XYZ file of C-alpha atoms in Angstrom:
539
model
C 157.241 99.542 -66.075
C 157.610 98.475 -62.444
C 154.349 97.245 -60.924
C 155.814 95.753 -57.719
C 153.698 92.659 -58.377
C 154.977 89.076 -58.635
C 152.725 86.439 -60.201
C 153.598 83.017 -58.775
C 153.057 79.616 -60.370
C 154.128 76.048 -59.679
C 154.700 73.584 -62.525
C 155.004 69.827 -62.001
C 156.326 68.120 -65.147
C 155.495 64.415 -65.281
C 154.458 61.484 -67.424
C 150.794 60.665 -67.766
C 148.635 58.481 -69.959
C 146.490 60.884 -71.962
C 144.113 60.721 -74.918
C 143.388 64.257 -76.175
C 141.974 62.900 -79.434
C 140.709 59.595 -78.001
C 143.907 57.636 -78.710
C 145.791 56.622 -75.572
C 149.494 57.480 -75.376
C 152.190 58.252 -72.852
C 152.269 62.023 -72.740
C 154.206 64.636 -70.839
C 152.015 66.967 -68.818
C 152.310 69.953 -66.513
C 150.207 69.877 -63.348
C 148.473 66.812 -64.753
C 146.962 68.597 -67.735
C 147.483 69.108 -71.450
C 147.932 71.800 -72.594
C 149.557 73.117 -69.445
C 148.448 76.108 -67.352
C 148.106 79.560 -68.887
C 150.417 82.142 -67.343
C 148.733 85.527 -67.036
C 150.284 88.810 -65.890
C 150.354 92.537 -66.512
C 153.118 94.291 -68.393
C 155.884 95.046 -65.894
C 154.957 92.314 -63.409
C 157.488 89.747 -62.300
C 156.605 86.125 -63.035
C 157.867 83.383 -60.728
C 157.509 79.756 -61.774
C 158.793 76.895 -59.635
C 159.342 73.949 -61.982
C 159.635 70.435 -60.539
C 160.968 67.683 -62.778
C 159.182 64.405 -62.127
C 160.290 62.818 -65.414
C 162.087 59.658 -64.407
C 162.210 56.761 -66.810
C 161.078 57.074 -70.423
C 161.794 54.090 -72.659
C 164.525 53.215 -70.183
C 165.902 56.742 -69.918
C 165.586 59.480 -67.339
C 165.263 63.050 -68.511
C 166.194 66.533 -67.506
C 163.953 69.426 -68.403
C 163.932 73.203 -68.775
C 161.194 75.702 -69.610
C 161.557 78.552 -72.112
C 159.331 81.643 -72.009
C 158.920 82.231 -75.712
C 159.316 85.803 -76.939
C 160.112 87.436 -73.610
C 163.320 89.438 -73.991
C 164.930 88.576 -70.625
C 167.048 91.746 -70.713
C 167.205 91.827 -66.912
C 167.498 88.058 -66.478
C 169.260 86.390 -69.451
C 169.995 83.371 -67.252
C 166.225 82.656 -67.007
C 165.687 82.008 -70.731
C 165.460 78.258 -70.154
C 167.726 76.934 -72.914
C 169.782 73.974 -71.662
C 173.548 74.351 -72.069
C 173.100 78.062 -72.777
C 171.249 79.728 -69.896
C 171.463 76.798 -67.469
C 171.977 73.071 -67.149
C 168.892 70.831 -67.164
C 166.776 70.382 -64.050
C 167.525 66.862 -62.861
C 164.730 64.356 -62.152
C 163.304 64.846 -58.682
C 164.574 68.407 -58.348
C 163.052 71.878 -58.717
C 164.236 75.171 -60.163
C 162.531 78.540 -59.792
C 162.409 80.905 -62.755
C 161.943 84.617 -62.048
C 161.646 87.075 -64.921
C 159.937 90.277 -65.983
C 156.824 90.411 -68.162
C 158.798 92.751 -70.408
C 156.432 92.714 -73.387
C 152.668 92.492 -73.716
C 150.420 90.401 -75.888
C 150.197 86.682 -76.571
C 152.847 83.983 -76.356
C 153.544 80.531 -74.974
C 155.950 78.629 -72.769
C 157.429 75.229 -73.570
C 160.152 72.790 -72.686
C 163.395 73.499 -74.529
C 164.967 70.144 -73.620
C 165.207 68.071 -76.806
C 161.705 67.857 -78.326
C 159.867 67.414 -75.014
C 157.287 70.030 -75.892
C 156.137 67.712 -78.689
C 154.999 65.337 -75.965
C 152.844 67.973 -74.282
C 155.010 70.313 -72.183
C 153.609 73.650 -73.280
C 150.997 76.269 -72.447
C 149.950 79.838 -73.196
C 151.205 83.180 -71.883
C 149.001 86.281 -71.808
C 150.588 89.594 -70.826
C 148.071 92.423 -70.537
C 149.276 95.780 -71.822
C 148.256 99.377 -71.135
C 145.562 99.333 -73.824
C 144.512 95.726 -73.324
C 140.855 96.508 -72.653
C 137.792 96.301 -74.877
C 137.397 100.073 -74.714
C 140.898 100.690 -76.056
C 141.388 97.695 -78.345
C 138.139 97.527 -80.260
C 136.663 94.245 -79.040
C 133.945 93.241 -76.591
C 135.236 89.943 -75.201
C 138.551 88.110 -75.035
C 138.190 84.451 -76.039
C 141.702 83.820 -74.713
C 144.365 81.516 -76.156
C 143.521 79.311 -79.131
C 146.379 76.831 -79.460
C 146.366 74.995 -82.789
C 148.972 72.254 -82.918
C 149.760 68.941 -84.563
C 149.724 65.752 -82.491
C 151.559 62.429 -82.581
C 150.442 59.142 -81.062
C 154.007 57.889 -80.543
C 156.070 59.196 -77.602
C 158.198 62.190 -78.565
C 161.398 60.311 -77.747
C 160.625 57.659 -80.379
C 159.885 60.369 -82.939
C 163.234 62.046 -82.294
C 165.029 58.697 -82.461
C 163.320 57.904 -85.759
C 164.406 61.246 -87.236
C 167.985 60.958 -86.013
C 168.334 57.352 -87.196
C 166.449 57.752 -90.449
C 168.109 57.229 -93.814
C 165.950 60.068 -95.165
C 166.022 62.476 -92.210
C 162.280 62.914 -92.487
C 159.938 62.629 -89.500
C 156.906 60.433 -89.273
C 153.681 62.193 -90.279
C 151.630 63.705 -87.483
C 148.521 61.722 -86.545
C 146.166 64.579 -85.803
C 145.721 68.327 -85.478
C 144.362 69.691 -82.173
C 142.669 72.925 -81.135
C 143.232 73.715 -77.450
C 144.266 70.104 -76.956
C 141.117 68.540 -78.421
C 140.086 66.704 -81.584
C 138.356 63.505 -82.620
C 140.288 60.674 -84.214
C 138.724 57.834 -86.237
C 139.417 54.848 -84.011
C 139.160 52.511 -86.982
C 142.456 53.965 -88.201
C 144.534 52.789 -85.242
C 145.305 49.611 -83.340
C 146.094 51.627 -80.199
C 143.498 51.904 -77.419
C 141.003 54.479 -78.666
C 137.683 55.876 -77.473
C 135.852 58.227 -79.845
C 134.795 60.676 -77.152
C 137.428 63.403 -77.142
C 135.132 66.083 -78.519
C 135.960 69.425 -80.079
C 136.908 72.820 -78.720
C 133.962 75.253 -78.709
C 133.766 79.040 -78.647
C 130.603 81.016 -77.852
C 129.782 84.073 -79.992
C 127.043 86.663 -79.543
C 125.593 88.497 -82.523
C 126.982 91.968 -83.097
C 129.889 91.640 -80.690
C 133.595 91.579 -81.488
C 135.818 88.857 -80.056
C 139.579 88.773 -79.571
C 141.199 85.424 -80.342
C 144.837 84.779 -79.445
C 146.022 82.293 -82.076
C 149.135 80.266 -81.187
C 150.929 77.530 -83.136
C 152.709 75.137 -80.703
C 153.205 72.425 -83.351
C 156.171 70.148 -83.827
C 156.076 70.082 -87.624
C 152.939 71.867 -88.833
C 152.362 75.220 -90.453
C 148.763 76.102 -89.592
C 146.328 77.844 -91.972
C 143.402 79.128 -89.930
C 139.958 80.351 -90.993
C 136.358 80.596 -89.775
C 133.593 79.778 -92.226
C 131.651 82.908 -93.156
C 133.792 85.256 -91.046
C 136.860 87.451 -91.445
C 139.751 88.300 -89.161
C 141.080 91.734 -88.284
C 144.745 91.237 -87.429
C 145.974 93.425 -84.539
C 149.289 91.825 -83.495
C 151.928 89.407 -84.729
C 153.926 87.740 -81.965
C 154.459 90.463 -79.330
C 154.222 93.341 -81.849
C 150.989 95.362 -82.299
C 150.427 96.102 -85.983
C 148.284 98.440 -88.049
C 145.010 96.451 -88.309
C 144.112 94.792 -91.585
C 141.443 92.335 -92.673
C 141.995 88.823 -94.002
C 140.176 85.511 -94.409
C 143.172 83.290 -93.648
C 145.868 83.344 -90.970
C 149.079 81.414 -91.647
C 151.123 80.559 -88.562
C 154.536 78.965 -88.535
C 155.572 77.049 -85.452
C 156.045 79.407 -82.521
C 154.190 82.265 -84.181
C 151.194 84.022 -82.679
C 148.611 86.295 -84.247
C 146.000 88.246 -82.302
C 142.798 88.836 -84.244
C 139.401 90.418 -83.747
C 136.418 88.561 -85.188
C 133.110 90.357 -85.602
C 130.130 88.087 -84.927
C 128.240 88.718 -88.167
C 126.622 85.272 -88.330
C 123.073 84.167 -87.641
C 122.098 84.072 -83.947
C 120.939 80.461 -84.394
C 123.991 79.428 -86.373
C 127.115 77.434 -85.697
C 130.236 77.623 -87.844
C 133.417 75.666 -88.341
C 136.659 77.133 -87.038
C 139.274 75.390 -89.206
C 142.988 74.903 -89.383
C 144.606 73.026 -92.228
C 148.154 71.767 -92.412
C 147.958 71.548 -96.168
C 148.827 68.404 -98.061
C 150.847 67.711 -101.162
C 151.487 70.972 -102.998
C 150.122 72.949 -100.043
C 152.460 71.398 -97.494
C 155.094 73.695 -95.982
C 157.007 70.757 -94.510
C 157.478 67.040 -94.985
C 155.698 64.744 -94.557
C 151.989 65.500 -94.744
C 149.922 64.827 -91.651
C 147.641 61.793 -91.534
C 144.706 63.904 -90.292
C 145.698 67.413 -91.383
C 142.446 69.291 -90.783
C 141.557 70.563 -87.312
C 138.095 71.849 -86.472
C 136.426 73.601 -83.575
C 132.902 74.962 -83.278
C 131.824 78.603 -83.165
C 128.247 78.687 -81.906
C 125.964 81.693 -81.495
C 123.662 82.566 -78.604
C 120.547 80.854 -79.974
C 122.318 77.839 -81.470
C 122.471 74.329 -80.072
C 126.072 74.103 -78.792
C 126.053 70.362 -79.463
C 124.918 70.696 -83.065
C 127.447 69.856 -85.772
C 127.997 72.788 -88.158
C 127.180 72.306 -91.824
C 129.053 75.362 -93.083
C 131.627 75.270 -95.866
C 134.866 77.160 -96.246
C 135.424 80.003 -98.688
C 139.189 79.528 -98.651
C 140.567 78.651 -102.084
C 143.270 76.158 -102.943
C 145.491 79.036 -104.114
C 145.307 80.561 -100.630
C 146.121 77.235 -98.968
C 149.045 76.631 -101.328
C 150.806 79.799 -100.168
C 153.671 78.753 -97.900
C 154.607 82.092 -96.366
C 153.415 84.676 -93.888
C 151.340 87.622 -95.090
C 153.325 90.059 -97.282
C 155.760 92.332 -95.470
C 154.011 95.301 -97.067
C 150.824 94.314 -95.218
C 152.214 93.739 -91.723
C 153.199 97.183 -90.462
C 154.043 97.759 -86.766
C 151.968 100.377 -84.967
C 155.048 101.866 -83.313
C 157.596 102.937 -85.900
C 161.240 101.883 -85.753
C 163.387 102.656 -88.784
C 165.691 100.101 -90.377
C 168.516 102.653 -90.304
C 171.368 101.007 -88.390
C 172.183 102.128 -84.869
C 175.967 102.431 -84.725
C 178.144 100.298 -86.975
C 176.426 97.827 -89.304
C 177.552 94.204 -89.516
C 176.259 91.447 -91.790
C 176.264 87.718 -91.049
C 175.217 85.172 -93.680
C 173.736 81.830 -92.625
C 173.479 79.098 -95.270
C 171.025 76.378 -94.235
C 171.428 72.972 -95.857
C 170.165 69.400 -95.527
C 173.174 67.094 -95.663
C 174.195 63.473 -95.245
C 177.037 62.904 -92.794
C 177.635 59.365 -94.022
C 175.158 57.637 -91.722
C 172.093 59.877 -91.650
C 170.761 63.284 -92.662
C 171.253 66.422 -90.586
C 170.471 70.111 -90.879
C 173.469 72.417 -90.957
C 174.045 76.145 -90.604
C 177.241 77.168 -92.383
C 178.191 73.482 -92.584
C 177.819 72.750 -88.858
C 175.054 70.648 -87.327
C 174.731 71.949 -83.783
C 174.794 69.861 -80.638
C 174.891 71.296 -77.125
C 176.610 70.000 -74.007
C 174.247 69.647 -71.047
C 177.190 69.741 -68.630
C 177.792 73.482 -69.046
C 176.042 76.830 -69.053
C 177.622 78.802 -71.878
C 176.292 82.050 -70.410
C 177.902 81.332 -67.041
C 181.206 80.578 -68.761
C 180.968 83.790 -70.791
C 180.229 85.802 -67.643
C 183.481 84.444 -66.196
C 185.390 85.198 -69.405
C 185.939 81.471 -69.917
C 183.760 80.660 -72.932
C 185.817 78.525 -75.311
C 183.048 77.014 -77.413
C 183.360 73.672 -79.086
C 182.749 73.752 -82.862
C 179.524 71.766 -82.526
C 178.009 74.449 -80.278
C 177.910 76.635 -83.417
C 178.647 79.836 -81.508
C 179.012 83.224 -83.195
C 180.462 86.096 -81.168
C 178.842 89.389 -82.125
C 180.243 92.887 -81.457
C 179.789 94.930 -78.291
C 177.520 97.463 -79.982
C 175.956 98.320 -83.308
C 173.487 96.580 -85.602
C 173.620 93.138 -87.225
C 171.819 91.934 -90.331
C 171.409 88.179 -90.669
C 170.932 86.989 -94.250
C 169.506 83.460 -94.101
C 169.422 81.239 -97.188
C 167.487 77.963 -97.540
C 168.620 75.575 -100.272
C 166.048 72.827 -99.571
C 162.956 72.877 -101.835
C 160.613 70.751 -99.717
C 160.288 72.590 -96.419
C 160.140 76.093 -95.006
C 161.759 77.065 -91.707
C 160.046 79.141 -88.994
C 163.155 80.932 -87.729
C 163.002 82.078 -84.095
C 165.463 84.353 -82.326
C 165.583 84.612 -78.550
C 165.994 87.994 -76.881
C 164.716 90.187 -79.714
C 161.830 91.352 -81.815
C 163.911 91.409 -84.981
C 163.097 93.562 -87.982
C 162.227 91.610 -91.133
C 163.932 93.551 -93.904
C 163.336 91.345 -96.915
C 162.362 87.921 -98.206
C 162.475 86.345 -101.628
C 164.388 84.002 -103.918
C 167.885 84.090 -105.347
C 170.492 86.382 -103.824
C 169.389 89.315 -101.688
C 170.096 92.559 -103.560
C 170.078 94.793 -100.480
C 166.567 96.150 -100.962
C 164.397 96.588 -97.848
C 160.614 96.348 -97.640
C 159.160 99.378 -95.845
C 162.561 100.669 -94.657
C 161.035 103.386 -92.460
C 159.134 100.805 -90.378
C 159.717 97.157 -91.344
C 157.820 94.302 -89.767
C 159.048 93.112 -86.365
C 158.408 89.780 -84.665
C 160.318 86.881 -83.080
C 159.500 84.092 -85.587
C 159.504 84.526 -89.372
C 159.189 82.128 -92.298
C 162.248 81.276 -94.325
C 160.420 79.960 -97.370
C 161.082 76.762 -99.289
C 163.700 76.937 -102.020
C 162.268 76.798 -105.509
C 161.955 73.519 -107.373
C 164.736 74.496 -109.796
C 167.161 74.867 -106.902
C 166.949 78.645 -106.499
C 167.542 79.462 -102.856
C 165.078 81.383 -100.720
C 166.188 84.121 -98.359
C 164.941 86.034 -95.338
C 166.845 89.012 -93.955
C 166.410 90.056 -90.330
C 168.075 92.791 -88.307
C 168.696 93.465 -84.620
C 170.248 96.215 -82.592
C 172.823 94.782 -80.209
C 171.085 95.901 -77.029
C 170.674 92.673 -75.041
C 173.890 91.285 -73.509
C 173.336 87.546 -73.470
C 173.729 84.394 -75.500
C 170.614 84.486 -77.649
C 169.964 81.526 -79.891
C 168.575 81.531 -83.438
C 166.971 78.307 -84.560
C 164.314 76.705 -86.693
C 161.252 76.087 -84.533
C 160.305 72.935 -86.418
C 161.080 70.419 -83.674
C 162.724 67.783 -85.835
C 164.916 70.367 -87.599
C 166.371 71.851 -84.432
C 166.778 68.296 -83.085
C 168.857 67.594 -86.178
C 171.075 70.631 -85.651
C 169.446 73.725 -87.205
C 170.655 76.131 -84.555
C 173.240 78.828 -83.803
C 174.167 80.602 -80.561
C 174.821 84.350 -80.712
C 177.077 85.882 -78.058
C 175.814 89.449 -77.887
C 177.870 92.277 -76.314
C 180.468 89.882 -74.853
C 182.188 92.563 -72.756
C 178.908 93.440 -71.038
C 178.171 89.755 -70.408
C 181.184 89.759 -68.073
C 179.294 92.219 -65.867
C 176.369 89.817 -65.408
C 176.124 88.126 -62.025
C 174.776 84.614 -62.502
C 172.625 83.551 -59.506
C 173.943 80.577 -57.569
C 170.657 78.732 -58.186
C 171.475 78.800 -61.912
C 175.051 77.577 -61.571
C 173.817 74.963 -59.112
C 171.858 73.336 -61.960
C 175.215 72.403 -63.483
C 176.614 71.121 -60.201
C 173.518 68.983 -59.715
C 173.595 67.781 -63.323
C 177.219 66.692 -62.925
C 176.290 64.702 -59.834
C 173.300 63.197 -61.583
C 175.160 62.034 -64.695
C 177.866 60.482 -62.533
C 175.344 57.736 -61.770
C 172.988 58.073 -64.750
C 173.644 58.350 -68.462
C 170.869 60.311 -70.188
C 170.728 59.344 -73.829
C 171.181 62.621 -75.730
C 170.272 61.456 -79.194
C 169.753 64.872 -80.791
C 171.060 68.448 -80.626
C 169.681 68.731 -77.093
C 167.482 71.762 -77.687
């Protein structure tokens, strides 16, 4: 809908010494804070964000930046998606770029840098888009707690972490040091030689007996699959990503990186009580990725109206090891969208298979999709080239040109038995048709109304080498170059990425604003005198 309202924000991206868990490190912040500001708008509003890049000099390198608005479809503004080399060229140090896009969906999401793994250093924040029924009277809750961002945390600068992954003989990242809730956690200072003050504290949420509270759970991690619970309480799930679903009750929420789940929690506890809000990465058998975190358990405090907010809870979890060991989202039979869309193809049906492998190129390990480890070129905007009819992609861009209309099914196979992949597609709420092990037999779960979202687990392969699969489907209704990638930061850094040219004939009718093409002109001038060290895929 058109509201004739523009919500305006200014983001300043810079380096800052921060200590969200008490351990001092060089972080990347927006407007001086971590996490960054929450963007809030109504469905149909325009959102304007002026982003200034003040990142100049990191381990001897200067850096560009871009910001991606996760989950927003960008049907009116595909050039505002914020992916470097696809929608635009990077914003050079010392310069600004203004994003302008529609709040075209409603619910909970997040924004983050899409330049290398910058978001792992702290460049991210929440997005809340209020919908037509986004009121307590219509949605069945009394108060909105707001965003609850549960993410892993590293004490080394992100650039070192990427370099370690790309230069590793194993291809495995270093373990995360901590797990934060809304940017807070305590770290045992005895476990580090870095400057450390044990005063970070924990996130706290106030409950009132008998009321129902909406919590907007977001996983902005680099490597961690989060398993979230509240001692003595249950969740009623009302949305996954930007898709409202038929409510159901559960004790445990599993979030892959980039995923969001909106829940309602009924305050059934004692008015004098306080309870642990927990998120566990899982270790050993329970781990969805490698390696295990050093401090894998995050906690926050739920305290009731008559409780001492500074008291430490003594509650225990009811979550079993079997529940923690599950490395997948809730069953597709359980997650049913409120608004029905059939899996019947619109127009002609096409199928594209993507085989995901972990391979050694002779010097180090990389992730490949159909035998190509992707790497983008910051000097170009692929979308701008496509709009001019001049897109001649290099093999390492891993570009797939889709038809001008119809429906595409993507059958994704994972052959690696030690890690799952949270697969994210830009520009779509895809339908999740099936998941399992072996070879997909064509069967569809809930074909009249399959689950929809923008990030879905591709599970670990089985120990005996049997591949896992996830099948997703989109209608070709968004002319753009929409990327599909693993949202585990180190995997996309190591090449787990494809670019999908959707409705190429219609892309030629897109007028790219001069401010977007100017990012490439400015980048060319910048790199004439500076040589940014692109050590990974670039996205």
